């Protein structure tokens, strides 16, 4: 009898949740009825459109103002430069990027933004990290060499095949954590693996929760999420270091010299704002997620582009050698690698990691570029249109041209490097909420590419030289994870760079 009552109660709860969700979905559809709908606008049939979008999302992005059904919520895409600029100019009290992250990444569950959603760590990235880029080059350079040697072990003059996607993910995690937590933890294989797994878990759980009706998300999160266990594992690594640094500071007093890494900055930040150690660890995990996933995907795209267009390798190598000969391994040398900068940025333009970027949620009813936007609407930028606009890029829009930005800088007198964002270059976002870590990411991307060019010969592990087909999952794109690359040490490798700093 008791089991029957429990079953009845569960069925009633699910039925109530379903009715509530359909009523909410119907209401949202009616509020956005004035905006063109891709696929069905019916609150039930729109799920079929959402399914089709998971299969071929690029086909959907085509109208002036449109709403698309990627999951359980409509996304509204302002199509065109003027419309998107209206979105980025809108104040934070009208459209919120924080609430958008909570929505599309389900960050209250995946990144615990219910605790750390205030973003007080972002100024650290804008100030401390960016200001320290010059001082960090020797450390990033050293870690890049160590990580490449570890992940791509080579002897003699033989070619060796590597599955590069997981290797590059590990390399970026190691290099980033040299700056985030320092030695020796950045070389701890278990710690690095846990952070890489956590980044993957966040992406997977965001998809799972996106497909789950809102009333059931807390339950699904508690039942299936692996993230709480990842937090406990990472806390096991970070807590002893946090305790040791506090003890060292107390012992040395005025003679204490802070460690030049993100963890020390977060410890100081927690003291200033009265936060506990759990807060520090969650912010470190969130930062790790941001720097590992995005940088690795962008680099893989650029790496595959380079392998599919080997005619650019010698020009890029020559530029790296010239910059290092003149400036050593320094920020100045990295900044002067203009062709490499243009190559990576052109790869970002043509090989996107997602169809949308710059997400905002309307926190109140508003009008943008003449279109009424109801409160609660998710607004986002159309990267496909921005990066492939013939009106802006001209007749060569479909061509890969690494010299494009060098020419444009000469013509316009404006800086158009990889870290420069605009309405037609959205890889790092646009406006006040552009990626705060893009300056470090650009330095990291260029340093790793420089070392691969100087120390390795490389080609796809197959006869054809065409770029492997990307893998699309909904509105996200990733370089083909099954691609194998042949590497061998260069016979005429540039040796002095390993000694200079």
Short mmCIF file of C-alpha atoms in Angstrom, two decimals:
data_model
loop_
_atom_site.label_atom_id
_atom_site.label_comp_id
_atom_site.label_asym_id
_atom_site.label_seq_id
_atom_site.Cartn_x
_atom_site.Cartn_y
_atom_site.Cartn_z
CA UNK A 1 0.00 0.00 0.00
CA UNK A 2 2.83 2.39 0.96
CA UNK A 3 4.70 1.66 -2.28
CA UNK A 4 1.55 2.32 -4.27
CA UNK A 5 1.09 5.68 -2.55
CA UNK A 6 4.71 6.60 -3.24
CA UNK A 7 4.27 5.72 -6.90
CA UNK A 8 1.09 7.76 -7.08
CA UNK A 9 2.78 10.74 -5.41
CA UNK A 10 5.73 10.55 -7.83
CA UNK A 11 3.40 10.38 -10.83
CA UNK A 12 1.41 13.34 -9.53
CA UNK A 13 4.60 15.34 -8.99
CA UNK A 14 5.85 14.62 -12.51
CA UNK A 15 2.45 15.45 -14.00
CA UNK A 16 2.32 18.74 -12.10
CA UNK A 17 5.86 19.61 -13.21
CA UNK A 18 4.97 18.82 -16.83
CA UNK A 19 1.81 20.94 -16.75
CA UNK A 20 3.73 23.80 -15.13
CA UNK A 21 6.50 23.60 -17.70
CA UNK A 22 4.16 23.48 -20.71
CA UNK A 23 2.24 26.47 -19.37
CA UNK A 24 5.52 28.38 -18.91
CA UNK A 25 6.74 27.36 -22.38
CA UNK A 26 3.44 28.42 -23.98
CA UNK A 27 3.61 31.78 -22.22
CA UNK A 28 7.18 32.37 -23.40
CA UNK A 29 6.23 31.50 -26.99
CA UNK A 30 3.37 34.01 -26.92
CA UNK A 31 5.58 36.79 -25.54
CA UNK A 32 8.01 36.31 -28.45
CA UNK A 33 5.38 35.81 -31.16
CA UNK A 34 6.46 39.04 -32.92
CA UNK A 35 9.95 37.62 -33.58
CA UNK A 36 10.47 35.16 -36.44
CA UNK A 37 10.68 31.56 -35.22
CA UNK A 38 12.98 29.00 -36.78
CA UNK A 39 10.98 25.81 -36.94
CA UNK A 40 7.81 25.29 -34.93
CA UNK A 41 6.78 27.95 -32.42
CA UNK A 42 4.29 25.65 -30.70
CA UNK A 43 5.47 24.96 -27.11
CA UNK A 44 5.46 21.19 -27.73
CA UNK A 45 6.40 20.92 -31.41
CA UNK A 46 9.28 23.34 -30.87
CA UNK A 47 11.09 20.42 -29.21
CA UNK A 48 11.19 18.74 -32.61
CA UNK A 49 12.82 21.88 -34.00
CA UNK A 50 15.25 21.82 -31.07
CA UNK A 51 16.14 18.23 -31.95
CA UNK A 52 16.74 19.16 -35.59
CA UNK A 53 18.88 22.07 -34.47
CA UNK A 54 21.12 19.71 -32.54
CA UNK A 55 21.77 17.91 -35.83
CA UNK A 56 22.41 20.89 -38.13
CA UNK A 57 22.36 24.16 -36.22
CA UNK A 58 24.24 26.24 -38.85
CA UNK A 59 21.32 25.84 -41.26
CA UNK A 60 19.04 27.66 -38.84
CA UNK A 61 20.98 30.90 -38.64
CA UNK A 62 19.60 32.95 -41.51
CA UNK A 63 17.00 35.61 -40.63
CA UNK A 64 17.17 39.28 -39.55
CA UNK A 65 15.84 38.91 -36.02
CA UNK A 66 15.10 35.33 -35.09
CA UNK A 67 14.43 33.06 -32.16
CA UNK A 68 15.88 29.58 -32.10
CA UNK A 69 14.96 26.60 -29.89
CA UNK A 70 18.26 25.02 -28.72
CA UNK A 71 16.63 23.34 -25.71
CA UNK A 72 13.97 24.32 -23.21
CA UNK A 73 14.25 28.09 -23.82
CA UNK A 74 14.05 30.36 -26.87
CA UNK A 75 17.23 32.24 -27.80
CA UNK A 76 16.80 35.53 -29.68
CA UNK A 77 19.58 36.43 -32.14
CA UNK A 78 19.88 40.06 -33.24
CA UNK A 79 21.19 39.63 -36.77
CA UNK A 80 23.70 42.22 -37.95
CA UNK A 81 26.26 44.68 -36.65
CA UNK A 82 23.86 47.47 -35.69
CA UNK A 83 21.53 45.14 -33.82
CA UNK A 84 24.30 43.39 -31.91
CA UNK A 85 25.96 46.68 -30.98
CA UNK A 86 22.62 47.77 -29.53
CA UNK A 87 22.77 44.66 -27.34
CA UNK A 88 26.35 45.24 -26.17
CA UNK A 89 25.69 48.92 -25.43
CA UNK A 90 22.70 48.12 -23.22
CA UNK A 91 23.43 48.58 -19.51
CA UNK A 92 23.85 45.64 -17.14
CA UNK A 93 20.64 46.51 -15.31
CA UNK A 94 18.73 45.87 -18.56
CA UNK A 95 20.58 42.84 -19.98
CA UNK A 96 22.69 40.66 -17.68
CA UNK A 97 25.63 38.51 -18.77
CA UNK A 98 25.82 36.85 -15.35
CA UNK A 99 22.24 35.63 -15.56
CA UNK A 100 22.93 34.43 -19.11
CA UNK A 101 25.86 32.29 -17.89
CA UNK A 102 23.60 30.90 -15.20
CA UNK A 103 21.10 30.01 -17.90
CA UNK A 104 23.10 28.53 -20.79
CA UNK A 105 25.79 26.83 -18.68
CA UNK A 106 23.35 26.23 -15.83
CA UNK A 107 26.15 27.68 -13.76
CA UNK A 108 24.23 27.61 -10.49
CA UNK A 109 24.54 23.84 -10.74
CA UNK A 110 27.73 23.30 -12.75
CA UNK A 111 29.93 26.14 -11.44
CA UNK A 112 28.04 26.90 -8.21
CA UNK A 113 27.30 30.45 -9.27
CA UNK A 114 24.83 30.58 -6.43
CA UNK A 115 27.99 31.04 -4.33
CA UNK A 116 30.52 32.70 -6.66
CA UNK A 117 28.26 34.37 -9.23
CA UNK A 118 29.23 37.85 -8.04
CA UNK A 119 32.32 37.68 -10.29
CA UNK A 120 34.62 39.45 -7.83
CA UNK A 121 37.53 37.45 -9.26
CA UNK A 122 37.14 38.95 -12.76
CA UNK A 123 39.04 42.17 -11.90
CA UNK A 124 41.98 39.97 -10.82
CA UNK A 125 42.19 38.66 -14.37
CA UNK A 126 41.78 42.13 -15.86
CA UNK A 127 44.43 43.65 -13.60
CA UNK A 128 46.83 41.24 -11.87
CA UNK A 129 47.04 38.64 -14.65
CA UNK A 130 47.18 41.06 -17.56
CA UNK A 131 49.68 43.30 -15.75
CA UNK A 132 51.91 40.28 -15.06
CA UNK A 133 52.07 38.96 -18.63
CA UNK A 134 55.64 40.14 -19.21
CA UNK A 135 56.89 38.58 -15.98
CA UNK A 136 55.05 35.34 -16.72
CA UNK A 137 56.59 34.67 -20.15
CA UNK A 138 59.62 32.72 -18.77
CA UNK A 139 57.35 30.51 -16.63
CA UNK A 140 54.82 29.92 -19.40
CA UNK A 141 57.68 29.26 -21.81
CA UNK A 142 59.30 26.74 -19.46
CA UNK A 143 56.00 24.96 -18.83
CA UNK A 144 55.15 24.83 -22.52
CA UNK A 145 58.46 23.09 -23.27
CA UNK A 146 58.02 20.64 -20.40
CA UNK A 147 54.43 19.84 -21.38
CA UNK A 148 55.27 19.35 -25.07
CA UNK A 149 58.17 17.04 -24.20
CA UNK A 150 55.94 15.02 -21.88
CA UNK A 151 52.91 14.72 -24.16
CA UNK A 152 54.86 14.26 -27.41
CA UNK A 153 57.85 12.06 -26.44
CA UNK A 154 60.15 11.59 -29.42
CA UNK A 155 63.54 9.98 -29.98
CA UNK A 156 65.81 9.94 -32.98
CA UNK A 157 64.53 11.02 -36.38
CA UNK A 158 61.46 8.79 -36.62
CA UNK A 159 57.92 9.97 -37.21
CA UNK A 160 55.49 9.11 -34.42
CA UNK A 161 51.70 9.25 -34.48
CA UNK A 162 49.75 11.06 -31.73
CA UNK A 163 46.08 11.55 -30.98
CA UNK A 164 46.42 15.29 -30.54
CA UNK A 165 43.10 16.41 -29.04
CA UNK A 166 43.57 14.90 -25.55
CA UNK A 167 47.29 15.72 -25.64
CA UNK A 168 46.67 19.41 -26.36
CA UNK A 169 43.98 19.57 -23.69
CA UNK A 170 46.53 18.29 -21.18
CA UNK A 171 49.19 20.71 -22.42
CA UNK A 172 46.91 23.72 -22.04
CA UNK A 173 45.84 22.58 -18.59
CA UNK A 174 49.47 22.26 -17.48
CA UNK A 175 50.56 25.60 -18.92
CA UNK A 176 47.55 27.47 -17.54
CA UNK A 177 47.99 25.96 -14.09
CA UNK A 178 51.61 27.10 -13.97
CA UNK A 179 50.05 30.56 -13.73
CA UNK A 180 47.01 29.53 -11.67
CA UNK A 181 48.62 27.39 -8.93
CA UNK A 182 52.35 27.23 -9.79
CA UNK A 183 54.87 24.44 -9.30
CA UNK A 184 54.76 21.59 -8.42
CA UNK A 185 50.97 21.14 -8.57
CA UNK A 186 50.74 22.19 -12.22
CA UNK A 187 52.71 19.04 -13.11
CA UNK A 188 50.67 16.68 -10.94
CA UNK A 189 49.04 14.34 -13.48
CA UNK A 190 46.09 13.49 -11.24
CA UNK A 191 45.33 17.14 -10.45
CA UNK A 192 45.49 18.09 -14.12
CA UNK A 193 43.27 15.17 -15.14
CA UNK A 194 40.69 16.11 -12.52
CA UNK A 195 40.52 19.67 -13.84
CA UNK A 196 40.28 18.49 -17.45
CA UNK A 197 37.51 16.07 -16.48
CA UNK A 198 35.75 18.85 -14.59
CA UNK A 199 35.77 21.07 -17.70
CA UNK A 200 34.19 18.24 -19.71
CA UNK A 201 31.67 17.56 -16.92
CA UNK A 202 30.52 21.19 -16.98
CA UNK A 203 29.84 21.05 -20.72
CA UNK A 204 28.04 17.70 -20.55
CA UNK A 205 25.92 18.65 -17.54
CA UNK A 206 24.96 21.95 -19.16
CA UNK A 207 23.56 19.98 -22.12
CA UNK A 208 21.77 17.54 -19.81
CA UNK A 209 20.19 20.32 -17.76
CA UNK A 210 19.32 22.31 -20.88
CA UNK A 211 17.21 19.36 -22.07
CA UNK A 212 15.57 19.00 -18.65
CA UNK A 213 12.36 20.91 -17.76
CA UNK A 214 13.21 23.60 -15.17
CA UNK A 215 11.15 22.08 -12.32
CA UNK A 216 13.19 18.85 -12.53
CA UNK A 217 16.71 20.31 -12.84
CA UNK A 218 17.60 20.26 -9.14
CA UNK A 219 16.60 16.61 -8.94
CA UNK A 220 18.48 15.61 -12.09
CA UNK A 221 21.57 17.50 -10.91
CA UNK A 222 21.58 15.69 -7.56
CA UNK A 223 21.09 12.30 -9.19
CA UNK A 224 23.58 12.35 -12.07
CA UNK A 225 26.11 15.18 -11.70
CA UNK A 226 29.75 14.08 -11.17
CA UNK A 227 30.78 17.65 -10.30
CA UNK A 228 30.47 17.45 -6.46
CA UNK A 229 33.01 14.61 -6.43
CA UNK A 230 35.37 16.65 -8.60
CA UNK A 231 35.13 19.50 -6.09
CA UNK A 232 36.11 17.20 -3.23
CA UNK A 233 39.09 15.88 -5.18
CA UNK A 234 40.32 19.33 -6.14
CA UNK A 235 39.84 20.55 -2.58
CA UNK A 236 42.13 17.72 -1.48
CA UNK A 237 44.90 19.25 -3.61
CA UNK A 238 44.31 22.95 -2.93
CA UNK A 239 43.43 23.03 0.77
CA UNK A 240 46.92 22.01 2.00
CA UNK A 241 48.50 24.67 -0.22
CA UNK A 242 46.09 27.34 1.02
CA UNK A 243 46.85 26.39 4.64
CA UNK A 244 50.61 26.35 4.01
CA UNK A 245 50.62 29.78 2.37
CA UNK A 246 48.63 31.30 5.20
CA UNK A 247 51.03 29.79 7.74
CA UNK A 248 54.02 31.08 5.77
CA UNK A 249 52.52 34.57 5.64
CA UNK A 250 51.84 34.57 9.38
CA UNK A 251 55.35 33.35 10.17
CA UNK A 252 57.26 35.77 7.93
CA UNK A 253 55.06 38.81 8.44
CA UNK A 254 56.33 41.82 6.51
CA UNK A 255 59.06 39.71 4.87
CA UNK A 256 56.50 37.43 3.20
CA UNK A 257 56.59 37.52 -0.59
CA UNK A 258 53.31 36.38 -2.18
CA UNK A 259 53.49 33.62 -4.77
CA UNK A 260 52.93 35.10 -8.25
CA UNK A 261 49.89 33.01 -9.15
CA UNK A 262 46.11 33.14 -9.23
CA UNK A 263 45.73 31.08 -6.07
CA UNK A 264 47.55 33.69 -3.98
CA UNK A 265 45.42 36.44 -5.50
CA UNK A 266 42.26 34.49 -4.66
CA UNK A 267 43.42 33.94 -1.06
CA UNK A 268 43.92 37.69 -0.65
CA UNK A 269 40.57 38.36 -2.31
CA UNK A 270 38.81 36.00 0.08
CA UNK A 271 40.32 37.81 3.06
CA UNK A 272 39.19 41.18 1.71
CA UNK A 273 35.61 40.01 1.17
CA UNK A 274 35.25 37.67 4.13
CA UNK A 275 34.95 34.49 2.04
CA UNK A 276 35.83 30.96 3.12
CA UNK A 277 38.18 28.43 1.53
CA UNK A 278 35.33 26.73 -0.33
CA UNK A 279 34.81 30.02 -2.13
CA UNK A 280 38.50 30.12 -3.14
CA UNK A 281 38.41 26.58 -4.50
CA UNK A 282 35.18 27.10 -6.45
CA UNK A 283 36.59 30.25 -8.07
CA UNK A 284 39.77 28.39 -9.00
CA UNK A 285 37.71 25.60 -10.58
CA UNK A 286 35.62 28.11 -12.50
CA UNK A 287 38.76 29.88 -13.77
CA UNK A 288 40.31 26.57 -14.79
CA UNK A 289 37.19 25.69 -16.76
CA UNK A 290 37.36 28.97 -18.66
CA UNK A 291 41.04 28.88 -19.56
CA UNK A 292 41.34 25.17 -20.43
CA UNK A 293 38.33 24.57 -22.64
CA UNK A 294 38.25 27.70 -24.80
CA UNK A 295 42.01 28.06 -25.33
CA UNK A 296 42.45 24.39 -26.19
CA UNK A 297 39.62 24.42 -28.76
CA UNK A 298 40.93 27.58 -30.43
CA UNK A 299 44.44 26.17 -30.59
CA UNK A 300 43.33 22.85 -32.08
CA UNK A 301 41.43 24.71 -34.80
CA UNK A 302 44.51 26.80 -35.63
CA UNK A 303 46.81 23.75 -35.49
CA UNK A 304 44.61 21.81 -37.92
CA UNK A 305 44.49 24.84 -40.21
CA UNK A 306 48.29 25.02 -40.20
CA UNK A 307 48.64 21.33 -41.02
CA UNK A 308 46.16 21.65 -43.88
CA UNK A 309 48.06 24.68 -45.28
CA UNK A 310 51.75 23.76 -44.79
CA UNK A 311 52.80 26.49 -47.23
CA UNK A 312 52.65 28.93 -44.30
CA UNK A 313 54.94 26.96 -41.98
CA UNK A 314 58.27 28.36 -43.17
CA UNK A 315 57.03 31.96 -43.13
CA UNK A 316 55.76 31.53 -39.59
CA UNK A 317 59.00 29.84 -38.48
CA UNK A 318 61.06 32.66 -39.97
CA UNK A 319 58.99 35.24 -38.11
CA UNK A 320 59.41 33.39 -34.80
CA UNK A 321 63.18 33.07 -35.25
CA UNK A 322 63.51 36.77 -36.08
CA UNK A 323 61.44 37.85 -33.06
CA UNK A 324 63.35 35.59 -30.65
CA UNK A 325 66.74 36.62 -32.04
CA UNK A 326 65.86 40.28 -31.52
CA UNK A 327 64.01 40.13 -28.20
CA UNK A 328 64.59 36.72 -26.62
CA UNK A 329 61.62 34.87 -25.20
CA UNK A 330 59.76 37.93 -23.99
CA UNK A 331 56.37 39.60 -24.23
CA UNK A 332 57.82 41.97 -26.82
CA UNK A 333 58.85 39.01 -28.99
CA UNK A 334 55.41 37.42 -28.71
CA UNK A 335 53.65 40.72 -29.46
CA UNK A 336 55.78 41.16 -32.61
CA UNK A 337 54.68 37.82 -34.09
CA UNK A 338 52.19 39.59 -36.36
CA UNK A 339 51.79 36.88 -38.99
CA UNK A 340 51.16 34.25 -36.33
CA UNK A 341 48.68 36.58 -34.67
CA UNK A 342 46.86 36.98 -37.99
CA UNK A 343 46.97 33.24 -38.69
CA UNK A 344 45.35 32.35 -35.36
CA UNK A 345 42.76 35.13 -35.66
CA UNK A 346 41.83 34.06 -39.19
CA UNK A 347 41.43 30.52 -37.88
CA UNK A 348 39.11 31.86 -35.18
CA UNK A 349 37.08 33.68 -37.82
CA UNK A 350 36.53 30.66 -40.05
CA UNK A 351 36.65 27.88 -37.45
CA UNK A 352 34.30 28.90 -34.66
CA UNK A 353 33.77 27.00 -31.42
CA UNK A 354 30.11 27.93 -31.28
CA UNK A 355 27.36 29.63 -33.25
CA UNK A 356 26.49 32.07 -30.47
CA UNK A 357 28.46 34.26 -28.07
CA UNK A 358 27.97 37.28 -25.83
CA UNK A 359 24.83 35.95 -24.20
CA UNK A 360 22.63 38.30 -22.18
CA UNK A 361 19.29 37.90 -20.41
CA UNK A 362 16.83 40.77 -20.36
CA UNK A 363 16.20 41.60 -16.70
CA UNK A 364 13.27 43.85 -17.64
CA UNK A 365 11.11 44.62 -20.67
CA UNK A 366 13.15 46.68 -23.14
CA UNK A 367 13.45 47.71 -26.78
CA UNK A 368 16.67 47.06 -28.72
CA UNK A 369 17.17 48.39 -32.27
CA UNK A 370 13.40 48.91 -32.49
CA UNK A 371 12.46 45.38 -31.39
CA UNK A 372 10.54 44.76 -28.17
CA UNK A 373 12.30 42.25 -25.88
CA UNK A 374 10.28 40.84 -22.94
CA UNK A 375 11.86 40.32 -19.53
CA UNK A 376 13.61 36.95 -19.23
CA UNK A 377 14.50 36.67 -22.93
CA UNK A 378 17.91 35.18 -23.77
CA UNK A 379 19.74 37.38 -26.30
CA UNK A 380 22.91 36.31 -28.03
CA UNK A 381 25.15 37.18 -30.99
CA UNK A 382 25.21 35.34 -34.30
CA UNK A 383 28.88 34.45 -34.79
CA UNK A 384 28.29 32.79 -38.17
CA UNK A 385 26.88 35.97 -39.70
CA UNK A 386 29.47 38.24 -38.07
CA UNK A 387 32.45 36.17 -39.22
CA UNK A 388 31.08 35.52 -42.72
CA UNK A 389 29.50 38.85 -43.66
CA UNK A 390 30.31 39.73 -47.26
CA UNK A 391 29.25 43.31 -46.57
CA UNK A 392 32.15 43.61 -44.11
CA UNK A 393 34.78 41.09 -45.27
CA UNK A 394 34.25 41.48 -49.01
CA UNK A 395 34.63 38.96 -51.82
CA UNK A 396 37.42 37.03 -50.05
CA UNK A 397 35.24 36.23 -47.03
CA UNK A 398 35.48 32.47 -47.69
CA UNK A 399 39.27 32.48 -48.14
CA UNK A 400 41.77 31.78 -45.36
CA UNK A 401 44.09 34.78 -45.44
CA UNK A 402 46.53 35.18 -42.51
CA UNK A 403 47.68 38.54 -43.92
CA UNK A 404 44.15 39.96 -43.80
CA UNK A 405 44.55 41.79 -40.49
CA UNK A 406 48.03 43.10 -41.27
CA UNK A 407 46.62 44.77 -44.40
CA UNK A 408 43.57 46.06 -42.54
CA UNK A 409 45.77 47.60 -39.83
CA UNK A 410 47.78 49.48 -42.48
CA UNK A 411 44.60 50.66 -44.21
CA UNK A 412 42.72 51.76 -41.10
CA UNK A 413 45.51 52.67 -38.67
CA UNK A 414 43.71 50.62 -36.01
CA UNK A 415 45.04 47.71 -33.99
CA UNK A 416 43.29 44.53 -35.12
CA UNK A 417 45.28 41.83 -33.35
CA UNK A 418 43.87 38.67 -31.88
CA UNK A 419 42.91 40.39 -28.60
CA UNK A 420 40.97 43.15 -30.39
CA UNK A 421 37.24 42.52 -30.43
CA UNK A 422 34.66 44.04 -32.75
CA UNK A 423 31.16 43.35 -34.05
CA UNK A 424 32.75 41.23 -36.80
CA UNK A 425 35.38 39.50 -34.64
CA UNK A 426 33.53 37.84 -31.81
CA UNK A 427 35.81 34.98 -30.75
CA UNK A 428 36.49 36.71 -27.43
CA UNK A 429 33.11 38.44 -27.19
CA UNK A 430 32.49 42.17 -27.44
CA UNK A 431 31.96 45.16 -25.23
CA UNK A 432 32.29 45.40 -21.46
CA UNK A 433 32.05 41.65 -21.03
CA UNK A 434 34.72 40.58 -23.52
CA UNK A 435 36.80 37.66 -22.25
CA UNK A 436 39.01 39.15 -19.50
CA UNK A 437 41.66 36.45 -19.99
CA UNK A 438 42.09 36.94 -23.73
CA UNK A 439 45.48 38.65 -23.35
CA UNK A 440 46.90 35.67 -21.48
CA UNK A 441 45.16 33.25 -23.86
CA UNK A 442 46.69 34.97 -26.90
CA UNK A 443 50.16 34.81 -25.35
CA UNK A 444 49.67 31.14 -24.52
CA UNK A 445 48.42 30.28 -28.02
CA UNK A 446 51.32 32.02 -29.74
CA UNK A 447 54.02 30.60 -27.45
CA UNK A 448 52.82 27.02 -27.95
CA UNK A 449 52.52 27.46 -31.71
CA UNK A 450 56.02 28.96 -31.81
CA UNK A 451 57.52 25.96 -30.03
CA UNK A 452 55.74 23.48 -32.29
CA UNK A 453 57.03 25.32 -35.35
CA UNK A 454 60.61 25.55 -34.10
CA UNK A 455 61.02 22.09 -32.61
CA UNK A 456 58.83 19.78 -34.70
CA UNK A 457 58.04 18.66 -38.19
CA UNK A 458 54.35 17.82 -38.40
CA UNK A 459 51.68 16.54 -40.75
CA UNK A 460 48.38 14.72 -40.65
CA UNK A 461 48.63 10.97 -40.17
CA UNK A 462 47.15 10.28 -43.60
CA UNK A 463 47.97 10.93 -47.24
CA UNK A 464 45.49 13.74 -47.86
CA UNK A 465 46.23 17.16 -46.42
CA UNK A 466 42.65 18.38 -46.09
CA UNK A 467 41.42 19.62 -42.75
CA UNK A 468 39.49 16.98 -40.72
CA UNK A 469 35.77 17.64 -40.54
CA UNK A 470 34.71 19.43 -37.36
CA UNK A 471 32.25 17.84 -34.94
CA UNK A 472 29.05 19.76 -34.22
CA UNK A 473 26.88 19.20 -31.18
CA UNK A 474 23.94 21.56 -31.18
CA UNK A 475 25.31 25.09 -31.40
CA UNK A 476 28.82 24.08 -30.30
CA UNK A 477 31.67 23.07 -32.58
CA UNK A 478 34.87 21.25 -31.74
CA UNK A 479 37.87 20.19 -33.83
CA UNK A 480 37.71 16.54 -34.77
CA UNK A 481 38.80 14.69 -31.59
CA UNK A 482 39.87 11.57 -33.51
CA UNK A 483 42.54 13.30 -35.59
CA UNK A 484 46.01 11.81 -35.46
CA UNK A 485 49.12 13.80 -36.31
CA UNK A 486 52.62 12.64 -37.22
CA UNK A 487 55.44 14.45 -35.41
CA UNK A 488 59.21 14.23 -35.38
CA UNK A 489 61.97 16.44 -34.03
CA UNK A 490 63.32 18.92 -36.53
CA UNK A 491 66.86 18.12 -37.64
CA UNK A 492 67.66 21.83 -37.91
CA UNK A 493 65.81 22.86 -34.78
CA UNK A 494 66.34 26.35 -33.39
CA UNK A 495 68.35 25.50 -30.27
CA UNK A 496 69.20 28.81 -28.49
CA UNK A 497 65.56 29.59 -27.65
CA UNK A 498 65.58 26.99 -24.88
CA UNK A 499 68.22 28.93 -22.99
CA UNK A 500 67.01 32.48 -23.50
CA UNK A 501 64.38 34.33 -21.46
#
